[in-house]
GROMACS .gro file of C-alpha atoms in nm:
model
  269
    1UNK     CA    1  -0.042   2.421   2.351
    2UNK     CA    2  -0.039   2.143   2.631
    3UNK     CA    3   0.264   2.014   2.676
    4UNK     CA    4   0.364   1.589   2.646
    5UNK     CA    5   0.430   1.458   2.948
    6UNK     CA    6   0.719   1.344   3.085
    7UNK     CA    7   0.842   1.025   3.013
    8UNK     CA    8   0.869   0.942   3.334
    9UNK     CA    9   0.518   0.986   3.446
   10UNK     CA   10   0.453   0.549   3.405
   11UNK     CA   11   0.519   0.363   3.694
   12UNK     CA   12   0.885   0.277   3.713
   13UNK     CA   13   1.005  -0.112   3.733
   14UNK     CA   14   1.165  -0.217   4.033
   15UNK     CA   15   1.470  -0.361   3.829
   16UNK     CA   16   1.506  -0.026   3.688
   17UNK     CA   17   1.775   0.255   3.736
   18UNK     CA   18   1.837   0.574   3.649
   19UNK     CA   19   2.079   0.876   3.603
   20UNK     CA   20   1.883   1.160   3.750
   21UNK     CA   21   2.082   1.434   3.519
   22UNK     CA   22   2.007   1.252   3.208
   23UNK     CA   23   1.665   1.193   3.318
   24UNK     CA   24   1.612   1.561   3.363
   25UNK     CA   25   1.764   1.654   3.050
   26UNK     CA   26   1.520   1.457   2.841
   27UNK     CA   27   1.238   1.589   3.066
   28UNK     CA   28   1.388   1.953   2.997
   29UNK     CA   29   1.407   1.826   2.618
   30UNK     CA   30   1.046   1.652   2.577
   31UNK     CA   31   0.900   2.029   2.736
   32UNK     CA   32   1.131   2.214   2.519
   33UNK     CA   33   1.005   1.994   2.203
   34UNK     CA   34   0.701   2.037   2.354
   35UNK     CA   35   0.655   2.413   2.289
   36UNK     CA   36   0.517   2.616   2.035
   37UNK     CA   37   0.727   2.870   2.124
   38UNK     CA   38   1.054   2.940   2.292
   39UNK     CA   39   1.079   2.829   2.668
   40UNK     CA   40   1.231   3.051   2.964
   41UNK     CA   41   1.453   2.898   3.215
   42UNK     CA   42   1.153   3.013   3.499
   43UNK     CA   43   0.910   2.824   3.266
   44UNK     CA   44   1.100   2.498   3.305
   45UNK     CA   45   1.215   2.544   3.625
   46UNK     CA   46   0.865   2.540   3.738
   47UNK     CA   47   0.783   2.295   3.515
   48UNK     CA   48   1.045   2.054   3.636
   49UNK     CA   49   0.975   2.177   4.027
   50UNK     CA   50   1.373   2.264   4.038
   51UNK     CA   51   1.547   2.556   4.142
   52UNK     CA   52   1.576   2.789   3.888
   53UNK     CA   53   1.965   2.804   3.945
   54UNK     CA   54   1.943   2.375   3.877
   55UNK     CA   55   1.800   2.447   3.613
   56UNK     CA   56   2.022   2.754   3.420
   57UNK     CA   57   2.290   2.485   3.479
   58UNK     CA   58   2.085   2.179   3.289
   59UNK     CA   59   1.988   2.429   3.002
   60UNK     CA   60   2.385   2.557   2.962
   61UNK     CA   61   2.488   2.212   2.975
   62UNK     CA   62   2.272   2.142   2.680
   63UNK     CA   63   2.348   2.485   2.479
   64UNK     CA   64   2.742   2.354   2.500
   65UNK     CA   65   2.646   1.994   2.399
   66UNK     CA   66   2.396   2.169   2.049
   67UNK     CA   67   2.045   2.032   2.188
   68UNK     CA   68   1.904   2.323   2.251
   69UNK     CA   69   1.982   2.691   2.155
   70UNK     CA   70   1.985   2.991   2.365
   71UNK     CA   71   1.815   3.310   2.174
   72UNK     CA   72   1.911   3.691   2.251
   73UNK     CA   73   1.554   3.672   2.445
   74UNK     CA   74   1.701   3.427   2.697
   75UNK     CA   75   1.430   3.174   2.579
   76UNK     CA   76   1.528   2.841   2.422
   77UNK     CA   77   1.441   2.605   2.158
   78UNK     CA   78   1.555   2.251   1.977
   79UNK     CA   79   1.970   2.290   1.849
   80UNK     CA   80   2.076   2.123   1.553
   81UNK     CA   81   2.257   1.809   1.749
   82UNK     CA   82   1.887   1.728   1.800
   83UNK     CA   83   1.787   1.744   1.410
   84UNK     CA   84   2.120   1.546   1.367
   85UNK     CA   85   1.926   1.279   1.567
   86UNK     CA   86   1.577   1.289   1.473
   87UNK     CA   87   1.732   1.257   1.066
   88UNK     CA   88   1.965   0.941   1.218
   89UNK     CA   89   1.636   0.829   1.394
   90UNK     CA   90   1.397   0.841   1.067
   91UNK     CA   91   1.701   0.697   0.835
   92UNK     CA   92   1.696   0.432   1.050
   93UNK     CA   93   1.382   0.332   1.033
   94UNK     CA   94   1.090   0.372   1.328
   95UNK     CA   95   1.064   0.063   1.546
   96UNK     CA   96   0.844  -0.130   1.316
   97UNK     CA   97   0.935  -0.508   1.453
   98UNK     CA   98   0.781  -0.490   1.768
   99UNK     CA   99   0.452  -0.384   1.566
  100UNK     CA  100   0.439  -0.630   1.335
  101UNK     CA  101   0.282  -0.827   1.578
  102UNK     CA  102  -0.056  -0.630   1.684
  103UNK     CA  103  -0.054  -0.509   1.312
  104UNK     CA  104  -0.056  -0.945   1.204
  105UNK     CA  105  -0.308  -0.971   1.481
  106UNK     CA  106  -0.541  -0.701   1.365
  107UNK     CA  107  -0.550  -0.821   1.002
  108UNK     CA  108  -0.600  -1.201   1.146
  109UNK     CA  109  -0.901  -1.062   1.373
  110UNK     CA  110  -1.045  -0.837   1.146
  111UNK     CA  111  -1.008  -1.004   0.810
  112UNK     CA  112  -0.910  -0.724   0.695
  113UNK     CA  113  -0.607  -0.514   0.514
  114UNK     CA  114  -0.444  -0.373   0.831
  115UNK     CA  115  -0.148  -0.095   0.779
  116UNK     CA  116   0.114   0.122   0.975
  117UNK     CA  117   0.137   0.491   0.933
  118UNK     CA  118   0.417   0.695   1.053
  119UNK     CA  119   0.540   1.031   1.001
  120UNK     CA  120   0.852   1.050   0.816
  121UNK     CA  121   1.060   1.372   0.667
  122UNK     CA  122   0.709   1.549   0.706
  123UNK     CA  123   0.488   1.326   0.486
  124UNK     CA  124   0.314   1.049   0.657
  125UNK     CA  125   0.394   0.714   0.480
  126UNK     CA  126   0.259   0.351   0.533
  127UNK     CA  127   0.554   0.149   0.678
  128UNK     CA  128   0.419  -0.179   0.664
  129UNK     CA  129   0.136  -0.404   0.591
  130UNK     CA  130  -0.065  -0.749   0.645
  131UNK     CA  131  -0.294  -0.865   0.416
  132UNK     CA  132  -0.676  -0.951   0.478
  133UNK     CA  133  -0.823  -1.298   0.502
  134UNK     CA  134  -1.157  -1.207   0.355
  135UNK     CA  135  -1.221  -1.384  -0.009
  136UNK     CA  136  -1.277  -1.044  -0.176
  137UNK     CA  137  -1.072  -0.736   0.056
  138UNK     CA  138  -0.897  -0.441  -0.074
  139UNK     CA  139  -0.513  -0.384  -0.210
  140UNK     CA  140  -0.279  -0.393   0.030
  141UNK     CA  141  -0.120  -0.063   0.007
  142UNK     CA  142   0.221  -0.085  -0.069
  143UNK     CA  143   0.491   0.058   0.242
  144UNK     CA  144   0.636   0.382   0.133
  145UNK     CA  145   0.333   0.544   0.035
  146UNK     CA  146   0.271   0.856   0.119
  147UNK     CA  147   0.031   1.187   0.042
  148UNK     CA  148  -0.339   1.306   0.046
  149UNK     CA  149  -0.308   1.255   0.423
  150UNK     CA  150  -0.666   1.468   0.407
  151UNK     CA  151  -0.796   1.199   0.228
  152UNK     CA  152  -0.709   0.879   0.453
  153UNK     CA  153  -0.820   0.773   0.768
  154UNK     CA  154  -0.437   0.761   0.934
  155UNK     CA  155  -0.316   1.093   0.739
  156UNK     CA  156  -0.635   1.268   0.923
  157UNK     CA  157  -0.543   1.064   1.237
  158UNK     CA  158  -0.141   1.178   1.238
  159UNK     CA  159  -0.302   1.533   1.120
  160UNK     CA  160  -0.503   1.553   1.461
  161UNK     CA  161  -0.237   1.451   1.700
  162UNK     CA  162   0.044   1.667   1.501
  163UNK     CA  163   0.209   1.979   1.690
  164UNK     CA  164   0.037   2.290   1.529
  165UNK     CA  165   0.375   2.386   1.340
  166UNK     CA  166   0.382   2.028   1.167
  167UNK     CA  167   0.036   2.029   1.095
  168UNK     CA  168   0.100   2.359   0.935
  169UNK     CA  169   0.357   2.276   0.748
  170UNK     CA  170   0.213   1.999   0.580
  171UNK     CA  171  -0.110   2.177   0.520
  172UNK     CA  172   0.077   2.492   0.372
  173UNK     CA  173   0.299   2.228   0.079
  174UNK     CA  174  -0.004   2.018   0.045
  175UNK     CA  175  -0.287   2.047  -0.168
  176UNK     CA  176  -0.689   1.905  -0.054
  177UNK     CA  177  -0.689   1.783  -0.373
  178UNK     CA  178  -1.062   1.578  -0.450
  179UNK     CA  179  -0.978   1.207  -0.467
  180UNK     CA  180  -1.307   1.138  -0.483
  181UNK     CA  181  -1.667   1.324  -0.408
  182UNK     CA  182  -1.645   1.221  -0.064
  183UNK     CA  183  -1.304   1.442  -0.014
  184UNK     CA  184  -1.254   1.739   0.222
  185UNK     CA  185  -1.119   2.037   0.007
  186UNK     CA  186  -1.179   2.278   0.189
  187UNK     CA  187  -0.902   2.358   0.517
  188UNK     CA  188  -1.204   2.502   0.771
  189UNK     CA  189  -1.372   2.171   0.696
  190UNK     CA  190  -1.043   1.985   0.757
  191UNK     CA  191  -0.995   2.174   1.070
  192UNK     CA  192  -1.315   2.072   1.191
  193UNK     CA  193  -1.274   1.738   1.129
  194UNK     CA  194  -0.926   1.747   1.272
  195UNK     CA  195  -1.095   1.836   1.625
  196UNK     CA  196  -1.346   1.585   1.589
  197UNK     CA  197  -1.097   1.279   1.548
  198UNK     CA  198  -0.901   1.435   1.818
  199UNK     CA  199  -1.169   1.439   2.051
  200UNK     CA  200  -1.351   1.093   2.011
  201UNK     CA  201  -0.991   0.901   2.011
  202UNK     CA  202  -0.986   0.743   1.599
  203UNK     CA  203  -1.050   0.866   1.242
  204UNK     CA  204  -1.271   0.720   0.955
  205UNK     CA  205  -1.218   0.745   0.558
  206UNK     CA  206  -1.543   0.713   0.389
  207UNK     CA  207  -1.504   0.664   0.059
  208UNK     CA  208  -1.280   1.014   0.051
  209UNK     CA  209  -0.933   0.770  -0.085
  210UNK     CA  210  -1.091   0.576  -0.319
  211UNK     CA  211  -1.421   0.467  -0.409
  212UNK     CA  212  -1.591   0.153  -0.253
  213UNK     CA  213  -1.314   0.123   0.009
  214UNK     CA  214  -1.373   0.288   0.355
  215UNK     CA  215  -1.114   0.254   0.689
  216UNK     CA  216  -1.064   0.352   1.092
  217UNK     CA  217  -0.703   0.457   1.221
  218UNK     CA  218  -0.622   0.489   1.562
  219UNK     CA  219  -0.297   0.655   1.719
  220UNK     CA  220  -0.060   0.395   1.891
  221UNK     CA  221   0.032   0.615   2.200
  222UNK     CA  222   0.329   0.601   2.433
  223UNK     CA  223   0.293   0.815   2.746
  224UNK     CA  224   0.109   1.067   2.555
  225UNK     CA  225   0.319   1.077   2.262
  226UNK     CA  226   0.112   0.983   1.956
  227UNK     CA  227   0.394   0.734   1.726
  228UNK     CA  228   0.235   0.649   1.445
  229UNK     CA  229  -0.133   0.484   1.357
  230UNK     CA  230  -0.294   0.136   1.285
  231UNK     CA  231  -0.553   0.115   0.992
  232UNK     CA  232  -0.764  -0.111   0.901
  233UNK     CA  233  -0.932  -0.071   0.518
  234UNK     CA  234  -1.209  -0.284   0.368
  235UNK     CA  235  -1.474  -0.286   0.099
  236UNK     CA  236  -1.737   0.015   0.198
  237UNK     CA  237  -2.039  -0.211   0.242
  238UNK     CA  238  -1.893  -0.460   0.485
  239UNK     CA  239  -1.732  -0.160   0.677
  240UNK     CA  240  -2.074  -0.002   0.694
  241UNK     CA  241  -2.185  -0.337   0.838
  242UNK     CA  242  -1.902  -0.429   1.109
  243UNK     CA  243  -1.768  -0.042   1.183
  244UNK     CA  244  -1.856  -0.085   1.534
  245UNK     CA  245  -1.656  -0.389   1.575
  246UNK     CA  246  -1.382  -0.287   1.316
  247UNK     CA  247  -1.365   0.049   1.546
  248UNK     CA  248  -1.310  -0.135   1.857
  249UNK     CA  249  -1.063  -0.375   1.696
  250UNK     CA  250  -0.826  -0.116   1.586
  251UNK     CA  251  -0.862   0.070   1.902
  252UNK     CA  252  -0.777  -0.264   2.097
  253UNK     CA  253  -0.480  -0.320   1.850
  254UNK     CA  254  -0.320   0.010   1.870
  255UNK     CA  255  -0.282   0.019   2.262
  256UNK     CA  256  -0.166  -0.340   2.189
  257UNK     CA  257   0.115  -0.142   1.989
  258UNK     CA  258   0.176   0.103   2.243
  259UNK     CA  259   0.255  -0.112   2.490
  260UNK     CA  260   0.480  -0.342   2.303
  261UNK     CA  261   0.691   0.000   2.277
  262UNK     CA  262   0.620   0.087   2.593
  263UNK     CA  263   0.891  -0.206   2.760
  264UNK     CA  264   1.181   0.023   2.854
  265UNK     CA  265   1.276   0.350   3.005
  266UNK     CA  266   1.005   0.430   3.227
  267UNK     CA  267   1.062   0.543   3.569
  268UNK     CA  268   0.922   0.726   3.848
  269UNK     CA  269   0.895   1.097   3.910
   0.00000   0.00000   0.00000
């Protein structure tokens, strides 16, 4: 699996600071996180381009502190003060005021019913919405919904850029269940597709949701990190008409959303 960079691989502000222990720890962290399997101490020391005796101390410091644990292999993995913070983080609520802007803006562009996806306690759920402009549009679709990511144009999005062990786990409690003839039911099909949307950058619903209403997601990104996706969905035949425009509109408006998160804590390597 490739790894998610560092968050300090964007330029750094000149106003900025930084603790270069903490830094380090959340690079050790995002690698760790980063893993499909357990990493060695050599692994990230080479990683980080640290001594390895640097780094036995940064990964004990963080076995005595619970974010990470140390297994009778000598390889480690996520500890449970980091679960404690991921649950805090989704009870919270993700960061959804600094996207309600690009999410207004797409709708107001477009004309169209624009939405955020997220994932959330493994299920990917709309978090908010903006209603189209156009005389006859679809539903908006109301925030907490969630399910039949196979069938939607942001669950196959999230799907894509999902670590192989979420995208598993979601797959393995969750039926392809035919919303429509247009569905994928079948997981090699799925699969497939997942690679595709991975590959050319946004995902498409045609029809595969609900009949007579067709959409394009694409991933709002933050230094590689995929944090959710912005949707726009609209009546098939004008989507068959305007994709290429409603394509590049959504692309547009998701970096838009990535860089209004992207405003603090980068820093140079």
């Amino acid at each position: 699996m490739d790894h998610p960079p560092a968050w300090h691989d964007a330029p750094m502000r000149q106003t900025e600071r930084r603790i270069a222990s903490v830094s380090k720890a959340f690079d050790a962290l995002t690698y760790i996180a980063g893993s499909e399997v357990a990493v060695s101490a050599r692994d990230l020391s080479q990683r980080m381009g640290q001594p390895l005796a640097t780094t036995y101390h940064l990964l004990n410091t963080l076995v005595l502190e619970g974010a990470i644990l140390k297994g009778p292999d000598r390889r480690y993995r996520l500890g449970p003060r980091i679960g404690y913070l991921g649950a805090a983080y989704l009870d919270q609520g993700e960061p959804t005021d600094a996207l309600v802007g690009p999410l207004r803006e797409l709708a107001a562009e477009t004309g169209e019913t624009a939405y955020l996806s997220v994932w959330r306690h493994d299920e990917i759920a709309v978090v908010a919405t903006a209603e189209g402009s156009h005389a006859v549009r679809v539903a908006q679709v109301s925030p907490g919904t969630c399910g039949h990511a196979h069938a939607r144009a942001s669950g196959k999005l999230l799907l894509a850029h999902a670590s192989a062990s979420a995208r598993r786990r979601y797959l393995d409690t969750h039926e392809l269940e035919p919303m429509t003839p247009n569905t994928i039911t079948n997981l090699d099909d799925l699969n497939r597709e997942l690679a595709v949307i991975l590959d050319r950058g946004y995902s498409t619903d045609h029809e595969e949701f609900v009949i007579d209403v067709s959409c394009v997601a694409a991933p709002i990104m933050v230094a590689g990190h995929t944090l959710g996706a912005l949707t726009v969905s609209c009546p098939t035949a004008r989507f068959v008409e305007h994709e290429q425009s409603l394509t590049q509109a959504v692309k547009v408006a998701a970096n838009r959303a990535g860089r209004a998160l992207d405003s603090t804590g980068h820093r140079e390597a």
